[in-house]
Structure formats: structure tokens, C-alpha cells
């Protein structure tokens, strides 16, 4: 019904690629090199999983195997119960480096892709805040410089640092403090930094390919 009411420019059309029950509560998505759509289904948002309950957030792969523009194959890649630490409020996803990067405060994860099943789980960063669950880390996107970029809202306060397992020496570098910002993470050096500060609640980003400039969607109240 929604598609039928959409008005688009001449030469364009809108199709429903996937709807319920193929995809439920989608909060973030990306497209891989095969044209498949990876989606985070977020069930508890904007609240955390209640104590005593198993986290239900999950990552699914939606695929069009016939080329007609409609999803006909759905694969559950990973579920909350698969993660080595509590996992919910997932809000960012991007494929690359032989796996998938997933943001779920307080962590940035990397999950190895083993034939569309999760391999090794790695916690890359910790310290992403969730004081305002509408403004957590989001909109993961590869930049033209090879860094993984993301966004972060103003009323959530983060102090991001490399994740260190309980039995390992603590990192010596100070945590990166951040609220309203565009941030970036280098997949090889593991360096994390604030690329740009400002805006209110950025949630949505793209590149202008002609000059590399950002275009941001910033959701603000009047």
C-alpha cells in the first residue's frame, strides 16, 4: 500500500524488495558485493533486553536469486545468543574484511563470515554510550580513504577505547570522548578517531563522489 502511494521522478520506479515476515523491525542495512542486503533486526529498541531474557536482535541476509528485484531467500547470519557478551540495541552494520562490522553499544564488533555463518567474534572497541538510545553509533559506511565511518548523536556520551579482555594488560592510550560527531575506524591499524564534531542527531550519511564531501541527515526537533 505504501509503494502504491509513492511519487517518484520520471524514469524511476519503486518496488517492495522485502516486507514482513521476511524482515522485521529493521534498523540498519548494507549491501554486499553480491548485491545481497544485510539487515539488523532490532526487537527491543529503544530499550535494552529485560533481565533474564535472551537478546533477540539478529542479523539477516536478504537475497534476490531470480533477478526480479524481489527477495526470495532469507538467511539468519547471527543472533543475540551467539555473541560472547550481552548484545542488544544493535544500530550499525557494514560488510568488509571477510566479515561484518556491527555496532551495539557499548561495543563495535567484527564477525568473521564463514559461508554465511558466523565464525570468530571479535570485540574491536568499547565505550560507546547509550544514555539516549535514539542517538547511539549508527550509519556505518566505508570512506574513499579505506576507513570505516559512522555517526553518533549529541545526548549520548561515549569514551571509546580498544577492547581489552579481562586477562590482558590494559591499554595505555586515553579513551576518545565523543558525542555529536562523525567518527572513523581503520580496519588494519585499529585506530579510532573523531573525524568531525557537531550537528545534533546525525542518522544517515553518504558521499558526494565528485569531491568527497559528506551529506548528513541530522534529525533535530524544532
Short mmCIF file of C-alpha atoms in Angstrom, two decimals:
data_model
loop_
_atom_site.label_atom_id
_atom_site.label_comp_id
_atom_site.label_asym_id
_atom_site.label_seq_id
_atom_site.Cartn_x
_atom_site.Cartn_y
_atom_site.Cartn_z
CA UNK A 1 0.00 0.00 0.00
CA UNK A 2 2.87 2.37 0.77
CA UNK A 3 4.63 1.67 -2.52
CA UNK A 4 1.46 2.41 -4.48
CA UNK A 5 1.30 5.90 -2.96
CA UNK A 6 4.92 6.87 -3.67
CA UNK A 7 5.59 9.52 -6.30
CA UNK A 8 8.99 9.45 -7.98
CA UNK A 9 10.68 11.29 -10.83
CA UNK A 10 10.11 10.20 -14.42
CA UNK A 11 12.22 7.17 -15.29
CA UNK A 12 12.23 5.81 -11.74
CA UNK A 13 10.12 3.16 -10.07
CA UNK A 14 9.79 1.77 -6.54
CA UNK A 15 9.42 -1.93 -5.75
CA UNK A 16 8.90 -3.72 -2.48
CA UNK A 17 12.06 -5.81 -2.09
CA UNK A 18 11.21 -7.39 1.28
CA UNK A 19 8.47 -6.94 3.85
CA UNK A 20 7.14 -8.75 6.88
CA UNK A 21 7.66 -11.57 7.71
CA UNK A 22 10.90 -11.66 5.68
CA UNK A 23 12.23 -8.67 7.61
CA UNK A 24 11.02 -7.39 10.99
CA UNK A 25 11.97 -4.19 12.85
CA UNK A 26 14.87 -3.25 10.53
CA UNK A 27 17.10 -0.55 11.98
CA UNK A 28 20.24 -0.71 9.81
CA UNK A 29 21.22 -2.23 6.47
CA UNK A 30 24.01 -2.51 3.95
CA UNK A 31 24.61 -4.21 0.59
CA UNK A 32 27.45 -6.65 -0.08
CA UNK A 33 29.46 -7.30 -3.24
CA UNK A 34 26.89 -9.91 -4.35
CA UNK A 35 24.02 -7.43 -4.16
CA UNK A 36 22.57 -9.03 -1.04
CA UNK A 37 21.03 -6.90 1.68
CA UNK A 38 22.30 -7.36 5.25
CA UNK A 39 19.83 -6.13 7.86
CA UNK A 40 19.89 -5.75 11.63
CA UNK A 41 16.52 -6.65 13.10
CA UNK A 42 16.25 -4.81 16.40
CA UNK A 43 13.48 -6.10 18.65
CA UNK A 44 13.98 -4.31 21.97
CA UNK A 45 14.81 -0.82 20.65
CA UNK A 46 14.72 1.75 22.19
CA UNK A 47 15.11 -0.28 25.39
CA UNK A 48 17.61 -2.92 26.40
CA UNK A 49 16.75 -6.57 26.80
CA UNK A 50 14.95 -7.17 30.09
CA UNK A 51 16.94 -9.03 32.72
CA UNK A 52 16.55 -12.78 32.49
CA UNK A 53 15.59 -12.72 28.81
CA UNK A 54 17.70 -13.84 25.87
CA UNK A 55 18.59 -10.96 23.49
CA UNK A 56 16.58 -11.20 20.28
CA UNK A 57 18.37 -8.78 17.94
CA UNK A 58 19.73 -10.57 14.89
CA UNK A 59 21.45 -10.12 11.55
CA UNK A 60 19.74 -11.48 8.43
CA UNK A 61 20.78 -11.67 4.78
CA UNK A 62 18.09 -10.96 2.17
CA UNK A 63 18.74 -12.10 -1.38
CA UNK A 64 17.13 -11.94 -4.82
CA UNK A 65 18.18 -15.15 -6.56
CA UNK A 66 15.99 -14.76 -9.66
CA UNK A 67 16.83 -11.18 -10.65
CA UNK A 68 13.28 -9.87 -10.47
CA UNK A 69 14.03 -7.30 -7.77
CA UNK A 70 12.16 -9.17 -5.02
CA UNK A 71 13.73 -11.01 -2.09
CA UNK A 72 13.16 -14.74 -2.28
CA UNK A 73 15.84 -16.02 0.12
CA UNK A 74 16.35 -15.14 3.77
CA UNK A 75 19.31 -16.32 5.86
CA UNK A 76 19.78 -15.69 9.59
CA UNK A 77 23.51 -14.91 9.94
CA UNK A 78 23.80 -14.32 13.69
CA UNK A 79 21.50 -13.90 16.69
CA UNK A 80 21.92 -12.25 20.05
CA UNK A 81 22.51 -15.59 21.74
CA UNK A 82 25.58 -16.17 19.55
CA UNK A 83 27.53 -13.19 20.89
CA UNK A 84 30.24 -13.61 23.57
CA UNK A 85 28.92 -10.63 25.58
CA UNK A 86 25.43 -9.14 26.09
CA UNK A 87 24.16 -7.91 22.72
CA UNK A 88 21.22 -5.63 22.03
CA UNK A 89 20.39 -2.11 20.77
CA UNK A 90 22.29 -3.02 17.58
CA UNK A 91 22.23 0.02 15.31
CA UNK A 92 25.08 -0.13 12.77
CA UNK A 93 26.28 -2.65 10.17
CA UNK A 94 28.76 -2.80 7.28
CA UNK A 95 30.36 -5.69 5.40
CA UNK A 96 34.07 -5.91 4.63
CA UNK A 97 37.40 -7.53 5.55
CA UNK A 98 35.92 -11.01 5.16
CA UNK A 99 33.09 -10.43 7.58
CA UNK A 100 30.74 -7.86 9.01
CA UNK A 101 31.19 -4.90 11.38
CA UNK A 102 28.35 -4.48 13.86
CA UNK A 103 27.70 -1.67 16.33
CA UNK A 104 25.78 -2.42 19.53
CA UNK A 105 26.68 -0.14 22.45
CA UNK A 106 28.97 -0.33 24.26
CA UNK A 107 30.80 -2.35 21.59
CA UNK A 108 31.96 -2.37 17.99
CA UNK A 109 32.16 -6.00 16.82
CA UNK A 110 33.73 -7.77 13.87
CA UNK A 111 32.20 -11.12 12.93
CA UNK A 112 34.03 -13.40 10.52
CA UNK A 113 31.84 -14.69 7.68
CA UNK A 114 32.14 -18.46 7.19
CA UNK A 115 29.82 -19.30 4.27
CA UNK A 116 27.08 -17.05 5.65
CA UNK A 117 27.54 -18.39 9.18
CA UNK A 118 29.37 -16.56 11.97
CA UNK A 119 32.98 -17.55 12.52
CA UNK A 120 35.18 -15.77 15.03
CA UNK A 121 33.61 -12.94 17.06
CA UNK A 122 35.97 -10.07 17.86
CA UNK A 123 35.25 -7.04 20.05
CA UNK A 124 37.21 -4.17 18.49
CA UNK A 125 36.14 -1.17 20.59
CA UNK A 126 34.29 -0.49 23.81
CA UNK A 127 32.85 2.58 25.49
CA UNK A 128 30.05 3.63 23.13
CA UNK A 129 27.35 5.19 25.27
CA UNK A 130 23.62 4.59 25.29
CA UNK A 131 22.30 7.31 27.60
CA UNK A 132 19.96 8.35 24.78
CA UNK A 133 19.22 5.17 22.88
CA UNK A 134 17.99 7.15 19.86
CA UNK A 135 21.47 8.58 19.33
CA UNK A 136 23.84 5.61 19.53
CA UNK A 137 26.51 4.73 16.96
CA UNK A 138 24.93 4.28 13.53
CA UNK A 139 25.23 4.58 9.74
CA UNK A 140 28.39 2.57 9.07
CA UNK A 141 29.95 3.32 5.70
CA UNK A 142 33.30 2.83 4.01
CA UNK A 143 35.02 6.07 3.12
CA UNK A 144 37.07 6.56 -0.06
CA UNK A 145 40.18 6.50 2.17
CA UNK A 146 39.56 2.94 3.41
CA UNK A 147 38.36 3.92 6.90
CA UNK A 148 35.05 2.73 8.32
CA UNK A 149 32.95 5.82 9.12
CA UNK A 150 29.97 6.14 11.44
CA UNK A 151 27.75 8.67 13.18
CA UNK A 152 26.90 9.47 16.80
CA UNK A 153 24.26 11.68 18.44
CA UNK A 154 24.57 14.59 20.85
CA UNK A 155 22.91 13.37 24.05
CA UNK A 156 24.86 10.11 24.19
CA UNK A 157 28.31 10.49 25.70
CA UNK A 158 30.99 7.98 24.76
CA UNK A 159 34.56 7.30 25.81
CA UNK A 160 35.81 4.90 23.16
CA UNK A 161 38.93 2.77 23.53
CA UNK A 162 40.26 -0.57 22.24
CA UNK A 163 38.64 -3.55 23.88
CA UNK A 164 40.92 -5.44 26.24
CA UNK A 165 40.00 -8.87 27.60
CA UNK A 166 39.91 -9.16 31.41
CA UNK A 167 43.12 -11.22 31.47
CA UNK A 168 45.11 -8.87 29.22
CA UNK A 169 47.07 -5.69 30.10
CA UNK A 170 45.04 -2.50 29.97
CA UNK A 171 45.52 -0.15 27.04
CA UNK A 172 47.69 2.88 27.75
CA UNK A 173 46.11 5.24 25.22
CA UNK A 174 43.41 7.57 26.60
CA UNK A 175 39.82 6.99 25.58
CA UNK A 176 38.34 9.17 22.84
CA UNK A 177 35.50 11.30 24.23
CA UNK A 178 32.65 11.90 21.81
CA UNK A 179 29.06 12.95 21.50
CA UNK A 180 27.71 14.62 18.31
CA UNK A 181 30.23 13.52 15.71
CA UNK A 182 31.31 11.68 12.62
CA UNK A 183 33.85 9.06 13.70
CA UNK A 184 36.09 6.66 11.82
CA UNK A 185 37.93 3.38 12.47
CA UNK A 186 40.83 1.96 10.46
CA UNK A 187 40.38 -1.79 9.87
CA UNK A 188 44.13 -2.54 9.75
CA UNK A 189 45.73 -0.18 12.26
CA UNK A 190 42.67 -0.35 14.59
CA UNK A 191 42.94 3.40 15.13
CA UNK A 192 39.74 5.19 16.21
CA UNK A 193 39.24 8.94 15.97
CA UNK A 194 36.68 11.72 15.65
CA UNK A 195 36.58 12.95 12.05
CA UNK A 196 34.15 15.83 12.58
CA UNK A 197 32.22 17.23 15.54
CA UNK A 198 28.82 18.88 15.53
CA UNK A 199 25.18 18.52 14.42
CA UNK A 200 22.50 17.17 16.75
CA UNK A 201 21.40 13.62 15.97
CA UNK A 202 23.00 12.54 12.68
CA UNK A 203 21.48 9.31 11.36
CA UNK A 204 22.14 8.82 7.66
CA UNK A 205 25.21 9.65 5.58
CA UNK A 206 26.52 9.44 2.05
CA UNK A 207 29.45 10.68 -0.02
CA UNK A 208 29.33 13.13 -2.90
CA UNK A 209 31.62 11.30 -5.27
CA UNK A 210 32.71 14.35 -7.24
CA UNK A 211 34.61 15.92 -4.34
CA UNK A 212 34.40 13.50 -1.39
CA UNK A 213 32.17 15.72 0.71
CA UNK A 214 29.72 14.29 3.25
CA UNK A 215 25.96 14.59 3.08
CA UNK A 216 24.39 14.03 6.51
CA UNK A 217 20.82 13.59 7.68
CA UNK A 218 20.54 15.33 11.05
CA UNK A 219 17.32 14.63 12.93
CA UNK A 220 16.56 17.62 15.15
CA UNK A 221 13.48 18.84 16.96
CA UNK A 222 12.15 22.34 16.10
#
